[in-house]
Short mmCIF file of C-alpha atoms and ligand atoms in Angstrom, two decimals:
data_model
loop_
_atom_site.label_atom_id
_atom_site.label_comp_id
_atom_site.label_asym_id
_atom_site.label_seq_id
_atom_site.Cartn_x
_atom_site.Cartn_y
_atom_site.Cartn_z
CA UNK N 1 -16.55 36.82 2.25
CA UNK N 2 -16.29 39.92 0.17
CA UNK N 3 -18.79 39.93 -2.87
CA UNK N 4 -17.26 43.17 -4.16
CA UNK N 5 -16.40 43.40 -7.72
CA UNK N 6 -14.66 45.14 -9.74
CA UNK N 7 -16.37 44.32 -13.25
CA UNK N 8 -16.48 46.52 -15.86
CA UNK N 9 -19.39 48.89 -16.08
CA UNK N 10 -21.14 51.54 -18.48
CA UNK N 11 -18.97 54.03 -16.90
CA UNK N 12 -15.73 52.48 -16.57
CA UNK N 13 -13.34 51.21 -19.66
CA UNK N 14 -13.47 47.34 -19.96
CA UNK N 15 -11.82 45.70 -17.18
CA UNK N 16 -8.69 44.06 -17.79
CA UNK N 17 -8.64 40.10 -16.91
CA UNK N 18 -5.39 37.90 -16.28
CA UNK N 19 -5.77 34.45 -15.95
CA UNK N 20 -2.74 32.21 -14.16
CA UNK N 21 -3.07 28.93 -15.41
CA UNK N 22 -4.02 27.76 -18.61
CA UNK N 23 -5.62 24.35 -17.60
CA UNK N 24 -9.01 23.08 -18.24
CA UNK N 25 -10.04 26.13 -15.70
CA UNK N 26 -8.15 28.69 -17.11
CA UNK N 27 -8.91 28.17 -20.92
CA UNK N 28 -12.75 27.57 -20.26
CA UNK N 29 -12.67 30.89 -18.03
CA UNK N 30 -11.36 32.85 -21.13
CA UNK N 31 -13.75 31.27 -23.55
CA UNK N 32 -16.77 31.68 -21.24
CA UNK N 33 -15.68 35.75 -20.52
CA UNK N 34 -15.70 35.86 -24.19
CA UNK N 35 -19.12 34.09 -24.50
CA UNK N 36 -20.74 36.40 -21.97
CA UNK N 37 -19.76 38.99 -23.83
CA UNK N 38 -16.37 41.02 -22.07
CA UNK N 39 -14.74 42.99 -24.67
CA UNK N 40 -11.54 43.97 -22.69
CA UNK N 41 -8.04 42.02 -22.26
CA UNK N 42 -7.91 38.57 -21.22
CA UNK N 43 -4.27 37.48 -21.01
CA UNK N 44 -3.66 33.65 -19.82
CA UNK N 45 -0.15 33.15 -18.38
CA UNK N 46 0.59 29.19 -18.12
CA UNK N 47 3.27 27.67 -17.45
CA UNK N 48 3.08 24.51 -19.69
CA UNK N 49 4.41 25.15 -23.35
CA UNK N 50 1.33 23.40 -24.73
CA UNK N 51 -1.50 24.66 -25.96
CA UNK N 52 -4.41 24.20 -23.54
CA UNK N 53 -4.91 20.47 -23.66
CA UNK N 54 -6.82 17.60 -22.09
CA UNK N 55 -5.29 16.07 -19.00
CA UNK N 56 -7.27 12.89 -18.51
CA UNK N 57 -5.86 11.06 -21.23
CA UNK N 58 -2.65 11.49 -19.21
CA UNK N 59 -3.15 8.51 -17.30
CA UNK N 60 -5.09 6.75 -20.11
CA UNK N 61 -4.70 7.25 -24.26
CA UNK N 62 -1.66 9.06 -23.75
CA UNK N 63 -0.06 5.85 -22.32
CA UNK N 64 -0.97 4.40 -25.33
CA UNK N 65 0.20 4.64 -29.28
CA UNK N 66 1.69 7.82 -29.66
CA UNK N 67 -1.14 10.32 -29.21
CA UNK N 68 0.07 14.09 -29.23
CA UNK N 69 -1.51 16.32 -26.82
CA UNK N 70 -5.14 16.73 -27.50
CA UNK N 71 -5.77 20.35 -27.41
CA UNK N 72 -9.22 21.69 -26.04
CA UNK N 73 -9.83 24.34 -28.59
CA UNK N 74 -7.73 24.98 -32.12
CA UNK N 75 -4.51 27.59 -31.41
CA UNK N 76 -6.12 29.93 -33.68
CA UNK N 77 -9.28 30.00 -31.19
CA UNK N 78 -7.42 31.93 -28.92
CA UNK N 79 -5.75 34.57 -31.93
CA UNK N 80 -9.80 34.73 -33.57
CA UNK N 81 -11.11 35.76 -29.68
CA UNK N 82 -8.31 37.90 -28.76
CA UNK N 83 -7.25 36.20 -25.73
CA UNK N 84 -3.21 36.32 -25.08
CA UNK N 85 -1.84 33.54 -24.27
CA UNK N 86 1.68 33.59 -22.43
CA UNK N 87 2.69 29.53 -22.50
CA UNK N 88 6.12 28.14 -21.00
CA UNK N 89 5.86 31.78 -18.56
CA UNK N 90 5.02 31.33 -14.65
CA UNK N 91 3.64 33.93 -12.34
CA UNK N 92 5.84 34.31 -8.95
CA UNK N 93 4.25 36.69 -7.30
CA UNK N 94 1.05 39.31 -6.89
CA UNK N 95 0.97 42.73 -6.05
CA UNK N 96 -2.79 43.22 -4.77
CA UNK N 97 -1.77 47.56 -4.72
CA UNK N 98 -1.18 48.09 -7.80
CA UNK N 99 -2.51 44.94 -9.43
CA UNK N 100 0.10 43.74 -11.43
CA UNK N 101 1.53 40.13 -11.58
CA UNK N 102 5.28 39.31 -11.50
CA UNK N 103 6.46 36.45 -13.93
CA UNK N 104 9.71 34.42 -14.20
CA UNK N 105 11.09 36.55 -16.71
CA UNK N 106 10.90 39.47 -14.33
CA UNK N 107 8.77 41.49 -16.52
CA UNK N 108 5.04 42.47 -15.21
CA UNK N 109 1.75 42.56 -16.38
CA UNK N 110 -1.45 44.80 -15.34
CA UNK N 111 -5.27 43.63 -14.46
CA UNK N 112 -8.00 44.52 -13.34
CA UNK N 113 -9.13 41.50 -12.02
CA UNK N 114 -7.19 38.37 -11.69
CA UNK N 115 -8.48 34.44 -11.97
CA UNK N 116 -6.06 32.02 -10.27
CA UNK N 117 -6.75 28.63 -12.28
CA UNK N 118 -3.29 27.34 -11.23
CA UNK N 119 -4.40 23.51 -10.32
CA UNK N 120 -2.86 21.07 -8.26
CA UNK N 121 0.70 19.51 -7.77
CA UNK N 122 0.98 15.69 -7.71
CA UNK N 123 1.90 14.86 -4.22
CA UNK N 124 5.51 13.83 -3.47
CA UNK N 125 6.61 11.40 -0.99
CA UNK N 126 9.22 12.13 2.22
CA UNK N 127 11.65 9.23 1.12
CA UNK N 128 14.74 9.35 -0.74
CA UNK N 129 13.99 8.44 -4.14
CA UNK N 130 16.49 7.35 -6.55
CA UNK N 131 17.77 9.74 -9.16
CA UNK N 132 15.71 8.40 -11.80
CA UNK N 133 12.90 5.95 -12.41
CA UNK N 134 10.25 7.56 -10.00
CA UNK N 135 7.32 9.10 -11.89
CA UNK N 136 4.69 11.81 -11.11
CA UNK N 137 1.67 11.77 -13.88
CA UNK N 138 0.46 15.49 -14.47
CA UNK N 139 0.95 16.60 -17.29
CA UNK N 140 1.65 15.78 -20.96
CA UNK N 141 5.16 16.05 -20.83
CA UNK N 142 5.16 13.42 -17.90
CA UNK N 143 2.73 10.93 -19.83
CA UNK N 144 5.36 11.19 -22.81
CA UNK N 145 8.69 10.00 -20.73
CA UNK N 146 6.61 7.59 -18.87
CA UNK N 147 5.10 5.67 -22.01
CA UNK N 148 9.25 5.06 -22.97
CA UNK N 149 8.85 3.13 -19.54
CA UNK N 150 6.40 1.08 -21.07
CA UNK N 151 7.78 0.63 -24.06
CA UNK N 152 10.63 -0.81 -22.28
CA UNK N 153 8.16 -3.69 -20.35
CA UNK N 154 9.31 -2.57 -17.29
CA UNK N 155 7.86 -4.41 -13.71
CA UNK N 156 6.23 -1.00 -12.22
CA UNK N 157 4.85 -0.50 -8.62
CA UNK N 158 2.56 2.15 -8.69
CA UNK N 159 2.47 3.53 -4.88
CA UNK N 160 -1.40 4.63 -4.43
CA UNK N 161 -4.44 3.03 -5.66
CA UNK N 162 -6.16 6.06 -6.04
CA UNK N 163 -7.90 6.71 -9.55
CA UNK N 164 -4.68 8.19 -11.13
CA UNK N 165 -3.10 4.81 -10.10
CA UNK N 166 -5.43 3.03 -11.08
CA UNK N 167 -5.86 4.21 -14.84
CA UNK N 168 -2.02 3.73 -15.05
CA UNK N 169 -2.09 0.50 -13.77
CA UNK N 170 -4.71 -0.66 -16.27
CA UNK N 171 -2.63 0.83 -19.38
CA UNK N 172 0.28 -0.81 -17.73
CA UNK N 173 -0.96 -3.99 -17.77
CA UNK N 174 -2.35 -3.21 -21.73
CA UNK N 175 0.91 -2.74 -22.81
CA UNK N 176 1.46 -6.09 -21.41
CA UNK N 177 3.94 -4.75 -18.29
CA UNK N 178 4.12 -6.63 -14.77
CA UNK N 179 2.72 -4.08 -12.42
CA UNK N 180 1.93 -4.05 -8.49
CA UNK N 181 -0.51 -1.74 -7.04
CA UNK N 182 0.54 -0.84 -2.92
CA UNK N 183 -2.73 1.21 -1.00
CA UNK N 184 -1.60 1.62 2.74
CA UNK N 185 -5.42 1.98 3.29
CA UNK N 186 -7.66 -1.03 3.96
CA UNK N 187 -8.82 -0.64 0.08
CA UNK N 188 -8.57 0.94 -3.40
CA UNK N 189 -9.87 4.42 -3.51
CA UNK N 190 -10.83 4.35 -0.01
CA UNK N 191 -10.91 8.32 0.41
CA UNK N 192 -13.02 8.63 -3.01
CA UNK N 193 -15.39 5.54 -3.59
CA UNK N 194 -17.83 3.01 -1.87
CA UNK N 195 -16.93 -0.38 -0.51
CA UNK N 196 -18.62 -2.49 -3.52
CA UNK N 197 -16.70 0.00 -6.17
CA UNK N 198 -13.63 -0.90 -4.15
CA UNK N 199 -14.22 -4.44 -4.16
CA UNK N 200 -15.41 -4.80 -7.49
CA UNK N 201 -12.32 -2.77 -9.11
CA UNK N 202 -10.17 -4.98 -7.00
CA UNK N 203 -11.56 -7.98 -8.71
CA UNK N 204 -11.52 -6.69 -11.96
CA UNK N 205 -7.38 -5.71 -11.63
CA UNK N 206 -6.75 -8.55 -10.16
CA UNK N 207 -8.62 -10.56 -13.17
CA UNK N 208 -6.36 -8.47 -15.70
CA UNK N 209 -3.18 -9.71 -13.63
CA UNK N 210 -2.38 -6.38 -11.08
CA UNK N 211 -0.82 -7.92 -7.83
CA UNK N 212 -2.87 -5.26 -5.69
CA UNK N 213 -1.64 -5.47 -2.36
CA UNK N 214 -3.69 -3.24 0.47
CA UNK N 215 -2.75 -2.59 4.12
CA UNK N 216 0.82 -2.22 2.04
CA UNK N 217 2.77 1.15 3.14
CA UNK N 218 6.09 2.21 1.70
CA UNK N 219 9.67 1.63 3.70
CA UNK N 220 12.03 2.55 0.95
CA UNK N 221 12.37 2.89 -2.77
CA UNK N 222 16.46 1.07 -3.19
CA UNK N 223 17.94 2.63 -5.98
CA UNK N 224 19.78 0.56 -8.27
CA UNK N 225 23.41 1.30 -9.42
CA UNK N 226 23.12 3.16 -12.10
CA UNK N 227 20.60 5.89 -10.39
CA UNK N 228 17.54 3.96 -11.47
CA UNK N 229 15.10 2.22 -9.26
CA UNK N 230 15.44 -1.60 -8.17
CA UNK N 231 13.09 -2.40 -5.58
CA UNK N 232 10.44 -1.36 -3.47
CA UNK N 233 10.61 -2.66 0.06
CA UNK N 234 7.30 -1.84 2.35
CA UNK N 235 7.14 -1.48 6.06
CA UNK N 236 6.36 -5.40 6.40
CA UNK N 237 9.52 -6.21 4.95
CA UNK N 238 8.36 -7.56 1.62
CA UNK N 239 10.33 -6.69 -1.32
CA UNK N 240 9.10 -5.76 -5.05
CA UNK N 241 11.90 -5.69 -7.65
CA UNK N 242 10.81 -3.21 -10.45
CA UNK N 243 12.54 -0.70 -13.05
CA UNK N 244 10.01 2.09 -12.39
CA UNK N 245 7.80 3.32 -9.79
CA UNK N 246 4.74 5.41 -10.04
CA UNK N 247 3.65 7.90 -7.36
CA UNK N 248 -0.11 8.34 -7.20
CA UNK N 249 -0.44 9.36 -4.27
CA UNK N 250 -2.48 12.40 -4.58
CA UNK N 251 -2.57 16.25 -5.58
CA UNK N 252 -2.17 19.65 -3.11
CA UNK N 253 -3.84 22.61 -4.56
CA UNK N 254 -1.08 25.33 -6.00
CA UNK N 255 -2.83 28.10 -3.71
CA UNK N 256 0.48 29.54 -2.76
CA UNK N 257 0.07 32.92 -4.85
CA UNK N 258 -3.16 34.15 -3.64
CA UNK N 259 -2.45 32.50 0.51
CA UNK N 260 1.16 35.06 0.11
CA UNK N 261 -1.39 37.74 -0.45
CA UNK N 262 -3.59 36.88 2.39
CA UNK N 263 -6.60 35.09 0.60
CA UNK N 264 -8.58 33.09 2.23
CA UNK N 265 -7.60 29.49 1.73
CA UNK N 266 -7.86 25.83 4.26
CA UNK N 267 -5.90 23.61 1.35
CA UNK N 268 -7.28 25.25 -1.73
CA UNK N 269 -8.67 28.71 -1.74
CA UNK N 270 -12.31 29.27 -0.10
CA UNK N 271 -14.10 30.47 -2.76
CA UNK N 272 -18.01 31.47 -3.03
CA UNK N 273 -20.68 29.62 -5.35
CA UNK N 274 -19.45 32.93 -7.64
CA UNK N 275 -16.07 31.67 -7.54
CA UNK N 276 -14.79 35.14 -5.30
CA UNK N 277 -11.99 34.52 -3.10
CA UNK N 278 -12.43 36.64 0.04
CA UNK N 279 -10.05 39.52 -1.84
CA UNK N 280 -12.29 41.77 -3.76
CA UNK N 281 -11.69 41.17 -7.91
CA UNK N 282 -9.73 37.94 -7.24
CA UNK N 283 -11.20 34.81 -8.19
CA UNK N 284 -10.39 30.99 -8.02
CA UNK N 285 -11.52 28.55 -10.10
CA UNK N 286 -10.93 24.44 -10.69
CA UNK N 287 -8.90 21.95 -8.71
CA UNK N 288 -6.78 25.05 -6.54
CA UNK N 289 -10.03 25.73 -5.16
CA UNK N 290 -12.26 24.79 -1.85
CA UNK N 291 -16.14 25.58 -1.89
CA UNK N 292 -19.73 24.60 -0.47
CA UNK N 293 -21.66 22.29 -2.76
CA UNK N 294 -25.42 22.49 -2.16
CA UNK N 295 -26.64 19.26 -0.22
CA UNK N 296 -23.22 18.20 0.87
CA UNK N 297 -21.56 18.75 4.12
CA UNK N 298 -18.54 21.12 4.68
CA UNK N 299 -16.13 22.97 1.82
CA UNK N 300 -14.65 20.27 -0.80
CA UNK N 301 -11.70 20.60 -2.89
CA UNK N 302 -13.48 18.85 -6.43
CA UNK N 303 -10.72 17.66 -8.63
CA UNK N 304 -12.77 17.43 -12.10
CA UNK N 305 -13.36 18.51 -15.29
CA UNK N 306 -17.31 19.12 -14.77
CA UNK N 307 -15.89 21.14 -11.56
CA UNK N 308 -13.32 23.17 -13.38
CA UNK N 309 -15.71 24.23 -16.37
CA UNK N 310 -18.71 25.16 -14.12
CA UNK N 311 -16.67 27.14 -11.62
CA UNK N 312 -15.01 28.74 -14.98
CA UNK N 313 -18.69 29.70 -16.02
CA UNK N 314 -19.03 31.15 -12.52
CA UNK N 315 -16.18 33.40 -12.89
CA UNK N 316 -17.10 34.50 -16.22
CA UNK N 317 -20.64 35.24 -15.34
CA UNK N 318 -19.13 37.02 -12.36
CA UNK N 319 -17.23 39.26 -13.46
CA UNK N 320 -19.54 39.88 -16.81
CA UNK N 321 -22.07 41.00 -14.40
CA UNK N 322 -24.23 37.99 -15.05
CA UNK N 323 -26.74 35.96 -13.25
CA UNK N 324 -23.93 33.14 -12.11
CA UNK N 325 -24.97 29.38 -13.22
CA UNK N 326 -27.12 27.73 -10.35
CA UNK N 327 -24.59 24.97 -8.75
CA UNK N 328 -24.68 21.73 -10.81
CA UNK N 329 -24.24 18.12 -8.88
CA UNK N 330 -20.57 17.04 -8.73
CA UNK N 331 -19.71 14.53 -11.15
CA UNK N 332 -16.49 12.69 -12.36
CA UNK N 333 -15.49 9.58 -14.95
CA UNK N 334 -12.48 7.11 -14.99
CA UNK N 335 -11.74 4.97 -17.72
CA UNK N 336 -10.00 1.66 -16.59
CA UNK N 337 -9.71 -1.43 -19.01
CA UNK N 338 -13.14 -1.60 -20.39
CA UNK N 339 -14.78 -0.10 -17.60
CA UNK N 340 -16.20 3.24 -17.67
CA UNK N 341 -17.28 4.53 -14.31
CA UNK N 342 -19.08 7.39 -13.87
CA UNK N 343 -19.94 9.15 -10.60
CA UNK N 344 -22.89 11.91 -9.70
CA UNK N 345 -22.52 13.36 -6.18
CA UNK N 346 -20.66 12.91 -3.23
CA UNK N 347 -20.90 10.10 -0.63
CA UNK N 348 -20.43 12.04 2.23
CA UNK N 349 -23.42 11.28 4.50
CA UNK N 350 -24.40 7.88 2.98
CA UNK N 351 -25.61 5.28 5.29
CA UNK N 352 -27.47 3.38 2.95
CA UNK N 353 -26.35 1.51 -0.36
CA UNK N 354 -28.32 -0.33 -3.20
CA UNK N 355 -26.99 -2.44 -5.77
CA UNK N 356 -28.64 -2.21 -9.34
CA UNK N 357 -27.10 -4.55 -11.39
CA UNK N 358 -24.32 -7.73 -10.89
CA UNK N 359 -20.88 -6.47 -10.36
CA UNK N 360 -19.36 -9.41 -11.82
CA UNK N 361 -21.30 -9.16 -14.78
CA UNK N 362 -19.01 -5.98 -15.34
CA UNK N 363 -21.95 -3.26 -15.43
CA UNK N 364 -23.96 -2.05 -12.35
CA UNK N 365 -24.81 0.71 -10.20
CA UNK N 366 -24.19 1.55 -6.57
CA UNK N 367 -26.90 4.16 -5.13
CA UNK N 368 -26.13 5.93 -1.91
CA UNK N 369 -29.18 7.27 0.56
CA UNK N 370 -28.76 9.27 3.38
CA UNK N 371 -31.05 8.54 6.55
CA UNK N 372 -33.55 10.02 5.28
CA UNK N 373 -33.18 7.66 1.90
CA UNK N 374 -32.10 10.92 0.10
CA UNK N 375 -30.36 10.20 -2.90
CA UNK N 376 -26.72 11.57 -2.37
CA UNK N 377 -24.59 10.33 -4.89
CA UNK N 378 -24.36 7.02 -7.23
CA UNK N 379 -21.64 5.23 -8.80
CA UNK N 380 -22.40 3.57 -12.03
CA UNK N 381 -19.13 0.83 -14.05
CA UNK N 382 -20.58 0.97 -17.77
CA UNK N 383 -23.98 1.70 -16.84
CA UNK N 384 -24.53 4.90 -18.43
CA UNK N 385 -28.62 5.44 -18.12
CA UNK N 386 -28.36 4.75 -14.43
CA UNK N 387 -25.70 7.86 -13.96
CA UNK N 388 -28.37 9.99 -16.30
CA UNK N 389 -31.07 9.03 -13.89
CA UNK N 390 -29.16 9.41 -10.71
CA UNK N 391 -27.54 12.67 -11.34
CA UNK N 392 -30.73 13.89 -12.79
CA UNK N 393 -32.59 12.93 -9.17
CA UNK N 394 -29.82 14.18 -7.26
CA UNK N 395 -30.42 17.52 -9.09
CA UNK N 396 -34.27 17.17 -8.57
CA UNK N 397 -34.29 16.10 -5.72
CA UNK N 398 -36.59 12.60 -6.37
CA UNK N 399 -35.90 9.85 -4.62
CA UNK N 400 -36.41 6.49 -6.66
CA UNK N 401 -38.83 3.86 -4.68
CA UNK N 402 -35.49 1.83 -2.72
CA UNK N 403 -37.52 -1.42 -3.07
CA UNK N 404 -37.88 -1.77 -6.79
CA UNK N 405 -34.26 0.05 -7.34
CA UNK N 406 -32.53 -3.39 -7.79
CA UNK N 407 -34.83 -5.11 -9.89
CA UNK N 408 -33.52 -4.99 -13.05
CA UNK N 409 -36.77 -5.55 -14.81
CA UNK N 410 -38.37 -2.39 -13.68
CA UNK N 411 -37.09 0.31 -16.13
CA UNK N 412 -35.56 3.51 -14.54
CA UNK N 413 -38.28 5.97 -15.75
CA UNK N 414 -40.38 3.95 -13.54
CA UNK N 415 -38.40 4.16 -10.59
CA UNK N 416 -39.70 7.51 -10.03
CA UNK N 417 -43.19 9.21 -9.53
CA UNK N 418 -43.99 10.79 -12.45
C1 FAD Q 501 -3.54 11.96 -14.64
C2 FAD Q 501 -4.85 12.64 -14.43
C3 FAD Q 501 -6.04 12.02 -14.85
C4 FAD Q 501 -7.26 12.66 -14.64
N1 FAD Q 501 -8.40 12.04 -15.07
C5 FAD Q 501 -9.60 12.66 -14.89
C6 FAD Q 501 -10.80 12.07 -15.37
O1 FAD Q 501 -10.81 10.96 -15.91
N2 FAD Q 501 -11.97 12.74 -15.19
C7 FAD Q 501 -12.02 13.98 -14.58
O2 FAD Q 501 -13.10 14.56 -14.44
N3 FAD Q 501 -10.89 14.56 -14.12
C8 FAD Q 501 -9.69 13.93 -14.26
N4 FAD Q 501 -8.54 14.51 -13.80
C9 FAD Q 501 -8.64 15.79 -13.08
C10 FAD Q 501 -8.68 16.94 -14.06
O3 FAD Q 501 -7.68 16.81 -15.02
C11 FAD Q 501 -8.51 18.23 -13.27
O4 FAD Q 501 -9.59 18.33 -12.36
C12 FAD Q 501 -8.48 19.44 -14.18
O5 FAD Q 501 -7.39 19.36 -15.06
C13 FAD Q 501 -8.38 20.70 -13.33
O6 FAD Q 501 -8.21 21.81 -14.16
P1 FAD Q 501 -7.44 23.09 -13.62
O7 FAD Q 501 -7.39 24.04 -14.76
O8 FAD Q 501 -7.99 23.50 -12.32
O9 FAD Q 501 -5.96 22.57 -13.31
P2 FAD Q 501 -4.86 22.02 -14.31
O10 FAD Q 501 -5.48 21.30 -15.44
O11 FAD Q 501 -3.87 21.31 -13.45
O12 FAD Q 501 -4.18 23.34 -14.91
C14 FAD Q 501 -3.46 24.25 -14.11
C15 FAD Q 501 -2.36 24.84 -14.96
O13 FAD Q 501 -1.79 25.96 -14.28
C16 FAD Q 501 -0.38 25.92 -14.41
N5 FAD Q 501 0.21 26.73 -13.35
C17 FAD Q 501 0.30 26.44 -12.02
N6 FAD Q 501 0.90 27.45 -11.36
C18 FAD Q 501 1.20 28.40 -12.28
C19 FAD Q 501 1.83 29.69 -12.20
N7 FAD Q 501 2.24 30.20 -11.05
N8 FAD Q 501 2.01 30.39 -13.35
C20 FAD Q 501 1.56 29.88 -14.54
N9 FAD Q 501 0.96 28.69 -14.67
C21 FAD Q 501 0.77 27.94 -13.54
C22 FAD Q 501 -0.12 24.41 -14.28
O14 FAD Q 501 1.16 24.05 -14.74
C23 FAD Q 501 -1.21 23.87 -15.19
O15 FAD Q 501 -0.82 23.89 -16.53
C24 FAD Q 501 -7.30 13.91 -14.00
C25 FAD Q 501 -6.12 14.53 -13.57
C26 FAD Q 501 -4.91 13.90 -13.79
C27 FAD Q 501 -3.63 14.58 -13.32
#
């Protein structure tokens, strides 16, 4: 991989920086370049007419009342720091030559150096769906037309009991609608979390009145007369009557710009703990990219806000001439019902687990040690000290003594050689 750059120095007139995509990546790359100090252009094309906003709430307090878009920063941030912001305007194509961009209104813009922060698409499924009634949750504008769904009290099956699924099926159910989860896996979030988190957010659905149904894969969405959706019919046979369906079934990385340029990418662009792409002056940053993470095998596509701010600090630092940010440990929240789960690390490589805590008591924490009882990652449901302490071992490197780790009367801070 390339580590040439083309930042801006003593000699050379500030570089000129164009950001695609003005996500969580995209705005926090702007506002970090700013930070660190670069005084020339930064232009953020997006093609969203919002403002920068959040996106989590768009499977959870978006769904509920009537919440506008919660911006990340004040519009008049972006006029105070000089940053351009071209909203409702999508790039279509690069020309790495003469380093210009290509948007939908034909007309082109210059740069120096260029920051793809262009996310991920919700997946889509290969059936025919009805013409309307199916939903995708990605952005605002999505949350907005789906809450009219359930307004309406409609029976949804939400197809994918990932953590997107999930959080709608929980806010669902709040709003007091009949709702089926189907997972074609074995369990919920079987890609992304432990057995015990399975099980125990299995329970906990099921408590709240979810019919989650696993080993459950989709045969056909039947539309209904009008265009809407009736049923859901699955492979077995079984049929689900419902007025809406929800597709959770994942997110691809919107990598197509920089791959038609000849970037490296392998399902999100490969990017370096700098956030280069293998194209000198083009960088990647948040859920479109595909990087090492220190301790962890292989490249990982991280779909998080933590992961989309520090790779935006990367890129900033990067291209400010900076020492870059040392690597942090992954780390991601969901907020379902009253449970607030919050995980540090990865579980790749985890053949041991320890329980701190009683699920059903409704706050615990699930440690994961590797064979060498390494602490790799740990998953805590409203148990907010043990995530402090686990991501703050992970990061050190301690391991906490396995045998005391579930007994609750030994307090963390003791769990660990001073
Ligand atoms: C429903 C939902 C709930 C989530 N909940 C959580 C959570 O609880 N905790 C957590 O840590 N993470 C959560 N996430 C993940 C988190 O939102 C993402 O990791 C984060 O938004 C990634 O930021 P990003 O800037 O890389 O991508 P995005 O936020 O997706 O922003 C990319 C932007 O680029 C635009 N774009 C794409 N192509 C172009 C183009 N060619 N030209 C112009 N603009 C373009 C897109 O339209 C989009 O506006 C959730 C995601 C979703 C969808």
């Amino acid at each position: 991989m390339s580590t040439e750059s083309l930042a801006s120095n003593s000699d050379s007139p500030p570089s000129r920086v164009l950001i695609i995509g003005a996500g969580h990546a995209g705005a926090a790359t702007a506002a970090s370049l700013r930070q660190y100090g670069h005084t020339g252009t930064i232009t953020i094309v997006g093609d969203e007419d919002e403002h920068p906003y959040h996106r989590p709430p768009i499977s959870k307090a978006y769904l509920h009342g009537d919440a506008e878009a919660d911006l990340l920063r004040d519009p008049s941030y972006y006029i105070d720091q000089n940053i351009e912001l071209k909203l409702g305007r999508r790039v279509e194509s690069l020309d790495l030559t003469n380093r210009t961009a290509t948007l939908d209104d034909s007309s082109e813009h210059g740069f120096d150096e260029l920051v793809l922060a262009t996310g991920a698409r919700a997946r889509t499924l290969t059936h025919q769906l009805p013409e309307r009634g199916c939903w995708s949750l990605r952005t605002f504008r999505d949350a907005i037309g789906f809450r009219s769904v359930l307004e309406s009290r409609s029976r949804i099956v939400i197809i994918g009991g990932g953590f997107v699924g999930l959080e709608v099926a929980a806010a669902a159910r709040s709003r007091g609608c009949e709702v089926t989860v189907i997972e074609r896996e074995q369990r919920l979030l079987q890609r992304v979390a432990s057995p015990h988190l399975s099980e125990a957010l299995t329970a906990l659905h099921r408590d709240k009145g979810v019919d989650v149904l696993v080993n459950a894969a989709l045969h056909e969405i039947v539309a209904s007369r009008d265009g809407g959706v009736e049923a859901v019919i699955l492979e077995d046979g079984r049929r689900l009557p419902c007025g809406a369906v929800v597709i959770g079934v994942g997110a691809e990385p919107r990598d197509e710009l920089l791959r038609q340029v000849g970037a490296e990418c392998d399902g999100g662009v490969i990017v370096d703990s700098s956030a280069r792409s293998s194209l000198p002056g083009v960088y990647a940053v948040g859920d479109v990219t595909r990087r090492e993470v220190p301790g962890y095998p292989g490249r990982i596509r991280l779909e998080s806000i933590p992961n989309a701010t520090e790779q935006a600090k990367q890129a900033a630092a990067a291209i400010t001439g900076r020492t870059v940010p040392r690597s942090e440990v992954p780390w991601f929240w969901s907020d379902q019902y009253d449970a607030n789960l919050k995980i540090a690390g990865l579980l790749a490589g985890s053949s041991r687990t320890i329980v701190r805590g009683n699920p059903s008591s409704g706050s615990f924490a699930i440690y994961h040690l590797d064979d060498a009882d390494r602490l790799l990652a740990v998953e805590a449901v409203n148990a907010p000290r043990d995530f402090m302490a686990g991501k703050k071992w992970i990061t050190s490197g301690a391991s906490p003594s396995i045998d005391l780790l579930p007994d609750l009367s030994v307090p963390l801070r003791d769990l660990v050689p001073a």
